[in-house]
Coordinates of C-alpha atoms in Angstrom, one line a residue:
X1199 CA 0.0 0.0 0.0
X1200 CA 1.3 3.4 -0.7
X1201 CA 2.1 6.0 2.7
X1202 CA 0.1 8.4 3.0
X1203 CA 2.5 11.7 2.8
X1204 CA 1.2 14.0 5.9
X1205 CA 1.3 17.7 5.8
X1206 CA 3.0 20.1 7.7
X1207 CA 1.9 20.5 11.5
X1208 CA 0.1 23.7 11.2
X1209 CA -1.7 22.8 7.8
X1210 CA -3.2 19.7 9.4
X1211 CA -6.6 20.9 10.4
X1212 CA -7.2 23.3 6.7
X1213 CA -6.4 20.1 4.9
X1214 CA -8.4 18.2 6.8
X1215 CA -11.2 20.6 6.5
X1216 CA -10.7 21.1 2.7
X1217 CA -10.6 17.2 2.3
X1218 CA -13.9 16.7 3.9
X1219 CA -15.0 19.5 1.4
X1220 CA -14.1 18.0 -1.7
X1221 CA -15.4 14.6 -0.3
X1222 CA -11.4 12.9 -1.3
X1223 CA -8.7 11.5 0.9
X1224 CA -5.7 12.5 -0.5
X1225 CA -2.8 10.4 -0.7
X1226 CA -0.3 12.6 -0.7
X1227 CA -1.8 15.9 1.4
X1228 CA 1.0 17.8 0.9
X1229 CA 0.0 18.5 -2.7
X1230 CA -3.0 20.1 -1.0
X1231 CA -1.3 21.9 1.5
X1232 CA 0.8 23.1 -1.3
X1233 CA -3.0 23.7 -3.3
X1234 CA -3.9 26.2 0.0
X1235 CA -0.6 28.3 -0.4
X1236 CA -0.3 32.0 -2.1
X1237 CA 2.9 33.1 -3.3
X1238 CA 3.0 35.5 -1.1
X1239 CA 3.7 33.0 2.0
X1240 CA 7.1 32.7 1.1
X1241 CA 8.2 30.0 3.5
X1242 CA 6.6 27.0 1.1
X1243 CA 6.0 26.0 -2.5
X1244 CA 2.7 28.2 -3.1
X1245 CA -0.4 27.2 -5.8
X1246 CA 1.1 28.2 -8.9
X1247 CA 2.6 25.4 -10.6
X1248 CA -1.0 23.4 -9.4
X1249 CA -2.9 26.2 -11.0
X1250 CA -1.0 25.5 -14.1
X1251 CA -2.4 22.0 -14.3
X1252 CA -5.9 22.9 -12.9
X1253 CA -6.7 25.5 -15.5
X1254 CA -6.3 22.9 -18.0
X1255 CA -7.6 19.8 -16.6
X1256 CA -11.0 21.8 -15.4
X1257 CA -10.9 23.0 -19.0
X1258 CA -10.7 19.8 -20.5
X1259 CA -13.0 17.9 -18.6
X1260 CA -16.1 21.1 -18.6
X1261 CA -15.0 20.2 -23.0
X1262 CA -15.5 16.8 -22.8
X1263 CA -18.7 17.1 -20.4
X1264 CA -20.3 20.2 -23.2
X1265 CA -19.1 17.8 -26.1
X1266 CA -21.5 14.8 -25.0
X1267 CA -23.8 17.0 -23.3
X1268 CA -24.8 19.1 -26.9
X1269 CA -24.4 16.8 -29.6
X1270 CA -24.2 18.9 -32.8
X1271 CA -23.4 22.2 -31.1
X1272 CA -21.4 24.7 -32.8
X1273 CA -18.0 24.9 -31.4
X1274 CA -18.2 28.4 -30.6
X1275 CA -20.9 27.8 -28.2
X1276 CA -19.3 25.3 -26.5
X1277 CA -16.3 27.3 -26.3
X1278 CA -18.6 30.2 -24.4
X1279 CA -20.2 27.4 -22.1
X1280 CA -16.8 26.1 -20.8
X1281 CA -15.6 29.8 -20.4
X1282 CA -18.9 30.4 -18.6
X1283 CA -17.8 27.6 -16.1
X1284 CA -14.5 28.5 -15.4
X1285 CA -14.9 32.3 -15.6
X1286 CA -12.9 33.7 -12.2
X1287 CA -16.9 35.2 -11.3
X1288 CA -17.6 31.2 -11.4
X1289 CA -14.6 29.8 -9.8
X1290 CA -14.9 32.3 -7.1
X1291 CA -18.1 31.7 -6.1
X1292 CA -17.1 28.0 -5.6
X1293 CA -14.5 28.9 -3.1
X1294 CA -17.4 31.1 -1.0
X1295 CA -20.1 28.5 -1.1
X1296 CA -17.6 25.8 0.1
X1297 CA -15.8 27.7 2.3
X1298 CA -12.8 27.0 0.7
X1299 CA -11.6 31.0 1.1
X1300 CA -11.3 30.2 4.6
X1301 CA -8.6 27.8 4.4
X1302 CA -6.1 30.4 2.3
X1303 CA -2.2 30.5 3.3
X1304 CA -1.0 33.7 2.6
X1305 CA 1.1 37.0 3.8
X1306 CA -1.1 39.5 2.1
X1307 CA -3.6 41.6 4.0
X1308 CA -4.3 43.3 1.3
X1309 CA -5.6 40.7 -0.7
X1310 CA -8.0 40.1 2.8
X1311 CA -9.8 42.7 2.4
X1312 CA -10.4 42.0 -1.5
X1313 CA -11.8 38.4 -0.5
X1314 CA -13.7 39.9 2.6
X1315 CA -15.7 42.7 0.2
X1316 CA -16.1 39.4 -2.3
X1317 CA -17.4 37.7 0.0
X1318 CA -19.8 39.9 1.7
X1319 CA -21.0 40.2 -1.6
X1320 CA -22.2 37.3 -2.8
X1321 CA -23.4 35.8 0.5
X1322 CA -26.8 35.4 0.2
X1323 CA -27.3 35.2 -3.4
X1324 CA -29.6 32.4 -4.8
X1325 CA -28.0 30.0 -6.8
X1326 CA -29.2 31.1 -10.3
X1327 CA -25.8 30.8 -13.1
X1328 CA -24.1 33.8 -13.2
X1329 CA -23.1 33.9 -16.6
X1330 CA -21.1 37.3 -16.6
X1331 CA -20.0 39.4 -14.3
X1332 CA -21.8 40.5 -11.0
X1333 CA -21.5 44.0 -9.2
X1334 CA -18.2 43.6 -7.2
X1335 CA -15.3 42.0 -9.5
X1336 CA -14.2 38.3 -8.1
X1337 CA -10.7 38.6 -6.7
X1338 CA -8.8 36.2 -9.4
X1339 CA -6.9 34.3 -6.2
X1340 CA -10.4 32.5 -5.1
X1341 CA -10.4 31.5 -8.5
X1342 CA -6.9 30.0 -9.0
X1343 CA -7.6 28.1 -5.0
X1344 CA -10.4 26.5 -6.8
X1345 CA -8.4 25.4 -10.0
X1346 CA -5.2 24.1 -7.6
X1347 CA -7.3 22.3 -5.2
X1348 CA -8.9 20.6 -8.6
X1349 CA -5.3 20.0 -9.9
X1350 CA -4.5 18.4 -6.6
X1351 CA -7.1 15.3 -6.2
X1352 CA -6.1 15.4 -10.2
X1353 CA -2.2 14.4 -9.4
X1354 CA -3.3 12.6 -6.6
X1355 CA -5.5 10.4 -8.6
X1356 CA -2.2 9.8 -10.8
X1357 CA -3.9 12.3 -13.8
X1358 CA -7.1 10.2 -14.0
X1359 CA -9.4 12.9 -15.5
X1360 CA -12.6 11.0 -15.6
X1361 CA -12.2 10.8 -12.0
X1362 CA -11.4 14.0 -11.1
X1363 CA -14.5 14.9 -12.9
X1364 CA -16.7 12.3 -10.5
X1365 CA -15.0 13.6 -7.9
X1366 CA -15.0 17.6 -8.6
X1367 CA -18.5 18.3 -10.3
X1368 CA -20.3 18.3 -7.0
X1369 CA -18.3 21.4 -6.1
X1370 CA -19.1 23.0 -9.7
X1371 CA -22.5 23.0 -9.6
X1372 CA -24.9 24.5 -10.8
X1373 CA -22.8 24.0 -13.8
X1374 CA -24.4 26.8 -16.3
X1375 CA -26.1 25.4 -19.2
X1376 CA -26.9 25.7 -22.8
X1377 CA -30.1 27.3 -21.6
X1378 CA -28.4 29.8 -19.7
X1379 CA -26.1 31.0 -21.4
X1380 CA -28.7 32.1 -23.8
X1381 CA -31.3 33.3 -21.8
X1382 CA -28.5 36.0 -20.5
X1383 CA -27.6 38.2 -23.2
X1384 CA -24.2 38.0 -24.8
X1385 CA -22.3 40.9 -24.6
X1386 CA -20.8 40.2 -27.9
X1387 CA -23.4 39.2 -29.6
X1388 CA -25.4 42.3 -28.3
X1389 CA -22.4 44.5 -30.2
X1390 CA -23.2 42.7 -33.2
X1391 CA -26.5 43.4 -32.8
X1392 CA -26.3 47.2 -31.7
X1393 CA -24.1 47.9 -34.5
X1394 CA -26.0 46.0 -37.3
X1395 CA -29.4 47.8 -36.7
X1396 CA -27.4 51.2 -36.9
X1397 CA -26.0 50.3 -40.2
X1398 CA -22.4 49.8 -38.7
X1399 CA -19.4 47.2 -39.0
X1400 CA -18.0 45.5 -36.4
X1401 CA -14.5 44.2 -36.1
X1402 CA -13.1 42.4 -32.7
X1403 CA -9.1 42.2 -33.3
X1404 CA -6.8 39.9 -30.8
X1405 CA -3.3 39.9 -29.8
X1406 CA -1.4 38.5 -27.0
X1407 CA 0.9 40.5 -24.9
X1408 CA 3.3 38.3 -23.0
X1409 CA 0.7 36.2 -20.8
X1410 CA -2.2 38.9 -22.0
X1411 CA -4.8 38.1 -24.5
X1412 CA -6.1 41.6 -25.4
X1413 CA -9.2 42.3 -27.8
X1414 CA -9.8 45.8 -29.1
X1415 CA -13.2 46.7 -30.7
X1416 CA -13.5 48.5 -33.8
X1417 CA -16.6 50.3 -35.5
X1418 CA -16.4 51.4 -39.1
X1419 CA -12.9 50.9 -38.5
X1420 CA -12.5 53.1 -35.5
X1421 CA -11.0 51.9 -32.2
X1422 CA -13.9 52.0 -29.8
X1423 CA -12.5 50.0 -26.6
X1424 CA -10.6 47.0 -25.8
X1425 CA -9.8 44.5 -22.6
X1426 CA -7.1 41.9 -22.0
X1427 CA -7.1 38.9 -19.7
X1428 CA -5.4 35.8 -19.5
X1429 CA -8.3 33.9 -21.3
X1430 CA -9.0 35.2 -25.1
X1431 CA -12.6 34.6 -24.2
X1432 CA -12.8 36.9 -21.3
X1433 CA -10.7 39.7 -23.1
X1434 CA -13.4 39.6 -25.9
X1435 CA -16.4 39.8 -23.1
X1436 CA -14.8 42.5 -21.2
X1437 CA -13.6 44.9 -24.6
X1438 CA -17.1 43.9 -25.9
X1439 CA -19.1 45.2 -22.6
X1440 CA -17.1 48.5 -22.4
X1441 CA -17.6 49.2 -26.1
X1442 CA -21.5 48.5 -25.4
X1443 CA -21.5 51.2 -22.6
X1444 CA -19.6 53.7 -25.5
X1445 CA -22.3 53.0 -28.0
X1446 CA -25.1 52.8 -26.5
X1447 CA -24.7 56.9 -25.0
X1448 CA -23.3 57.5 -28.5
X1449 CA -26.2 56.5 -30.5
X1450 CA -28.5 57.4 -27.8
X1451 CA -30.0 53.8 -27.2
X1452 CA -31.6 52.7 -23.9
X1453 CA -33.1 49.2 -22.6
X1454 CA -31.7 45.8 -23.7
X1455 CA -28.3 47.0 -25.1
X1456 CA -27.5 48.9 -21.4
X1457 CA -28.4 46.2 -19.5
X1458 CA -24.8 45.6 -18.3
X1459 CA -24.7 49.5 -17.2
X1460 CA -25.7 48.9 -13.8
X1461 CA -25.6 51.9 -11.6
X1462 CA -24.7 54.3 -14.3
X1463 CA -27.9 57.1 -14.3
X1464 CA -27.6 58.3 -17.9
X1465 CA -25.2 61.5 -17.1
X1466 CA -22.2 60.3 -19.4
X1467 CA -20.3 63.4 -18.6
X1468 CA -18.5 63.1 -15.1
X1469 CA -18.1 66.7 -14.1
X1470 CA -13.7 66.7 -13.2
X1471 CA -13.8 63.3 -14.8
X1472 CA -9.6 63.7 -15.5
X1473 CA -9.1 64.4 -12.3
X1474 CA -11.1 61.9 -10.7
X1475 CA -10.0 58.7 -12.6
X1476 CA -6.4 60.2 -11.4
X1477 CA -7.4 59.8 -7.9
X1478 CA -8.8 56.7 -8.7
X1479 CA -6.0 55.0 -9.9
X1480 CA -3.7 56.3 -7.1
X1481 CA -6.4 54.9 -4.8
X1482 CA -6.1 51.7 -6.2
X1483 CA -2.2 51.4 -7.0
X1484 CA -3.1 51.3 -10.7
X1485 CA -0.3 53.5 -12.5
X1486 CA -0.8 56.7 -14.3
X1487 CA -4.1 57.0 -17.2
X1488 CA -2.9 57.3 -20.6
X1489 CA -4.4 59.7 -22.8
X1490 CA -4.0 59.7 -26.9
X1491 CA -5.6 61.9 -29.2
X1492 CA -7.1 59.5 -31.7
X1493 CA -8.6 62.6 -34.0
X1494 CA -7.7 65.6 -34.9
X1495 CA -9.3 67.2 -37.7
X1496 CA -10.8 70.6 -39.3
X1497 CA -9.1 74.0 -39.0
X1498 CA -7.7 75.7 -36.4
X1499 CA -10.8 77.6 -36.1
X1500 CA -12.8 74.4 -35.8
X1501 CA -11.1 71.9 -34.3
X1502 CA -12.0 68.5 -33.3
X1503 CA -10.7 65.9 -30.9
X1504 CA -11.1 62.7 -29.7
X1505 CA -9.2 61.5 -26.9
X1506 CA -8.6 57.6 -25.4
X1507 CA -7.8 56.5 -22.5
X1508 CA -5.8 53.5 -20.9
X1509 CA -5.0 52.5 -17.6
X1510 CA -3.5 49.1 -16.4
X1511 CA -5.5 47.9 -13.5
X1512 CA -4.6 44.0 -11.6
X1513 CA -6.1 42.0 -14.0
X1514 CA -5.4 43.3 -17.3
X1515 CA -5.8 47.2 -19.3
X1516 CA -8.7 48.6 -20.3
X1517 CA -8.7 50.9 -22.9
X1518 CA -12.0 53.2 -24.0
X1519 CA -12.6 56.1 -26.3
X1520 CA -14.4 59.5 -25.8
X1521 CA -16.7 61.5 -27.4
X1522 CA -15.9 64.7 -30.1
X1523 CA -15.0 67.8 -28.4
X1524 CA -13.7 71.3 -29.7
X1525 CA -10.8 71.4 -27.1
X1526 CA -8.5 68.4 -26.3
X1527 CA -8.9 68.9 -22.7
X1528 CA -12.8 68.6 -22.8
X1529 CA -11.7 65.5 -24.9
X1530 CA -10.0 63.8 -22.3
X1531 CA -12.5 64.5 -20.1
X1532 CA -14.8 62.6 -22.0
X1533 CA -12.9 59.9 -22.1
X1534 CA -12.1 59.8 -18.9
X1535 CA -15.7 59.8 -17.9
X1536 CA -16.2 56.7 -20.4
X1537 CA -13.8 54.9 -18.5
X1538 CA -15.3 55.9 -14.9
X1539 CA -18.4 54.3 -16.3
X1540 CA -16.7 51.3 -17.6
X1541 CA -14.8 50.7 -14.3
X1542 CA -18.2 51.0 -12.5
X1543 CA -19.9 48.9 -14.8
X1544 CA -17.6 46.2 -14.8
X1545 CA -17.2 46.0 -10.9
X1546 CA -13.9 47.8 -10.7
X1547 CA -15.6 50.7 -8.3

């Protein structure tokens, strides 16, 4: 029989705990002591390298799950089903409703109080799918827990992905469905939608950055907004909600296509709005917004500008347009008040 590898003395009663969640006895329990450790707890082996493998293996297993589940399915919509189920607002929810949060190693208090205001949250909400994202963003490290844990009973079980799927669904569900996903409108699909009925082209452009997928919208040709992540899928979600926001007060449209503009009265133009996103950013450790005129035409006596704006927040930059203005300074402005929006819409603020 093999010997069971014990963990470290003051990880006993978290792993223990965390087992009886995840209903397996591991083997070796030091792979899920090592599962429960953030990088920033610098005195052992922390999540990363398990993340690695649980990204994957969830992903694989939520494909092979879809593939049997939806025979004849385009690929596409499978491919937004599986993102739907191991979006970091999915994945983080799991860690709160297991109570998996709880049993976090780390040396960042910081990153306390981001789980805490999570957390608070979300408890109490029903159970209903949430297909995209809710009013306060899901700190990404309840997300990665969720995938290491997974990758640990996954290397435990000597890579045995049908059983890792026996043993991990429980913790997934409600796994959102076909159903679902189309019963809450697509952000992307609601561009295409917006843009088609006013006669206008749309054009979603990727690139990777280093470990950054980034997706820029463009309408008519014209940069509109654009969002990076680590997963394409999320990118094309995020730079597809904020150019929705943009559109929708530039062509003057209200009801279904501002549905994701929650808490945002209609006032597009944030009095100071430069100023504002400045203090912001320094509030939140975020560097510097960028500004670049995109467009300046007509004569000097009729100038006309339009300014974008970037800033780099933890989890990827965010990039937005403005409106037209006379004066570059109103045309920042504008822009900067896009971007307030955007942040608020998309549970930065």
């Amino acid at each position: 029989m093999d010997r069971t590898v014990q963990p470290s003395p003051e990880m006993q009663q978290s792993v223990a705990a965390v087992e009886q969640i995840v209903g397996y006895d591991f083997r070796n329990k030091r792979l899920l002591e090592e599962a429960l450790t953030h990088s920033s707890y610098s005195e052992s082996p922390s999540y990363q390298r398990l993340e690695f493998v649980g990204d994957a293996a969830l992903g694989l297993a939520l494909s092979n799950y879809f593939f049997l589940a939806y025979p004849g399915v385009e690929p596409g919509t499978l491919s937004l089903l599986r993102s739907a189920n191991v979006s970091t607002e999915k994945l983080a929810r799991v860690a709160v409703r297991h109570g998996l949060y709880c049993h976090l190693r780390h040396n960042a208090p910081a990153l306390q109080d981001k789980v805490r205001e999570f957390t608070e949250a979300v408890t109490g909400e029903d159970e209903t799918p949430l297909v995209y994202r809710g009013s306060v963003r899901a700190p990404k490290v309840l997300a990665d827990m969720v995938e290491s844990v997974a990758a640990a009973v996954y290397v435990d079980l000597n890579f045995d992905l049908e059983k890792l799927w026996m043993k991990f669904r429980r913790l997934l569900e409600p796994i959102v469905t076909l159903e679902e996903v189309q019963g809450q409108p697509q952000p992307v699909t609601m561009l295409f939608e917006l843009c088609q009925k006013h006669g206008k082209h749309v054009d979603i452009k990727h690139w990777r950055d280093e470990a950054k997928s980034i997706a820029s919208v463009y309408v008519d040709g014209v940069f509109v907004a654009s969002g990076s992540s680590e997963q394409k899928e999320i990118a094309k979600l995020d730079a597809a909600k904020i150019a929705l926001l943009k559109l929708s007060k530039s062509l003057g449209v209200s009801g279904r296509s501002t549905e994701f503009i929650a808490g945002i009265d209609g006032k597009f133009q944030i009095e100071e709005a430069k100023q504002k996103l400045h203090e912001l950013c320094d509030k939140k450790k975020w560097p510097k917004p960028i500004y670049t005129i995109e467009k300046d035409e007509g004569p000097s006596h009729e100038k006309r500008f339009v300014s974008s704006v970037k800033i780099a927040t933890a989890d990827g930059v965010l990039c937005i347009t403005g409106d037209e203005r006379s004066r570059i300074k109103d045309a920042d402005n504008s822009a900067a008040s896009s971007m307030i929006c955007a942040l608020q819409e998309s549970g930065y603020i």
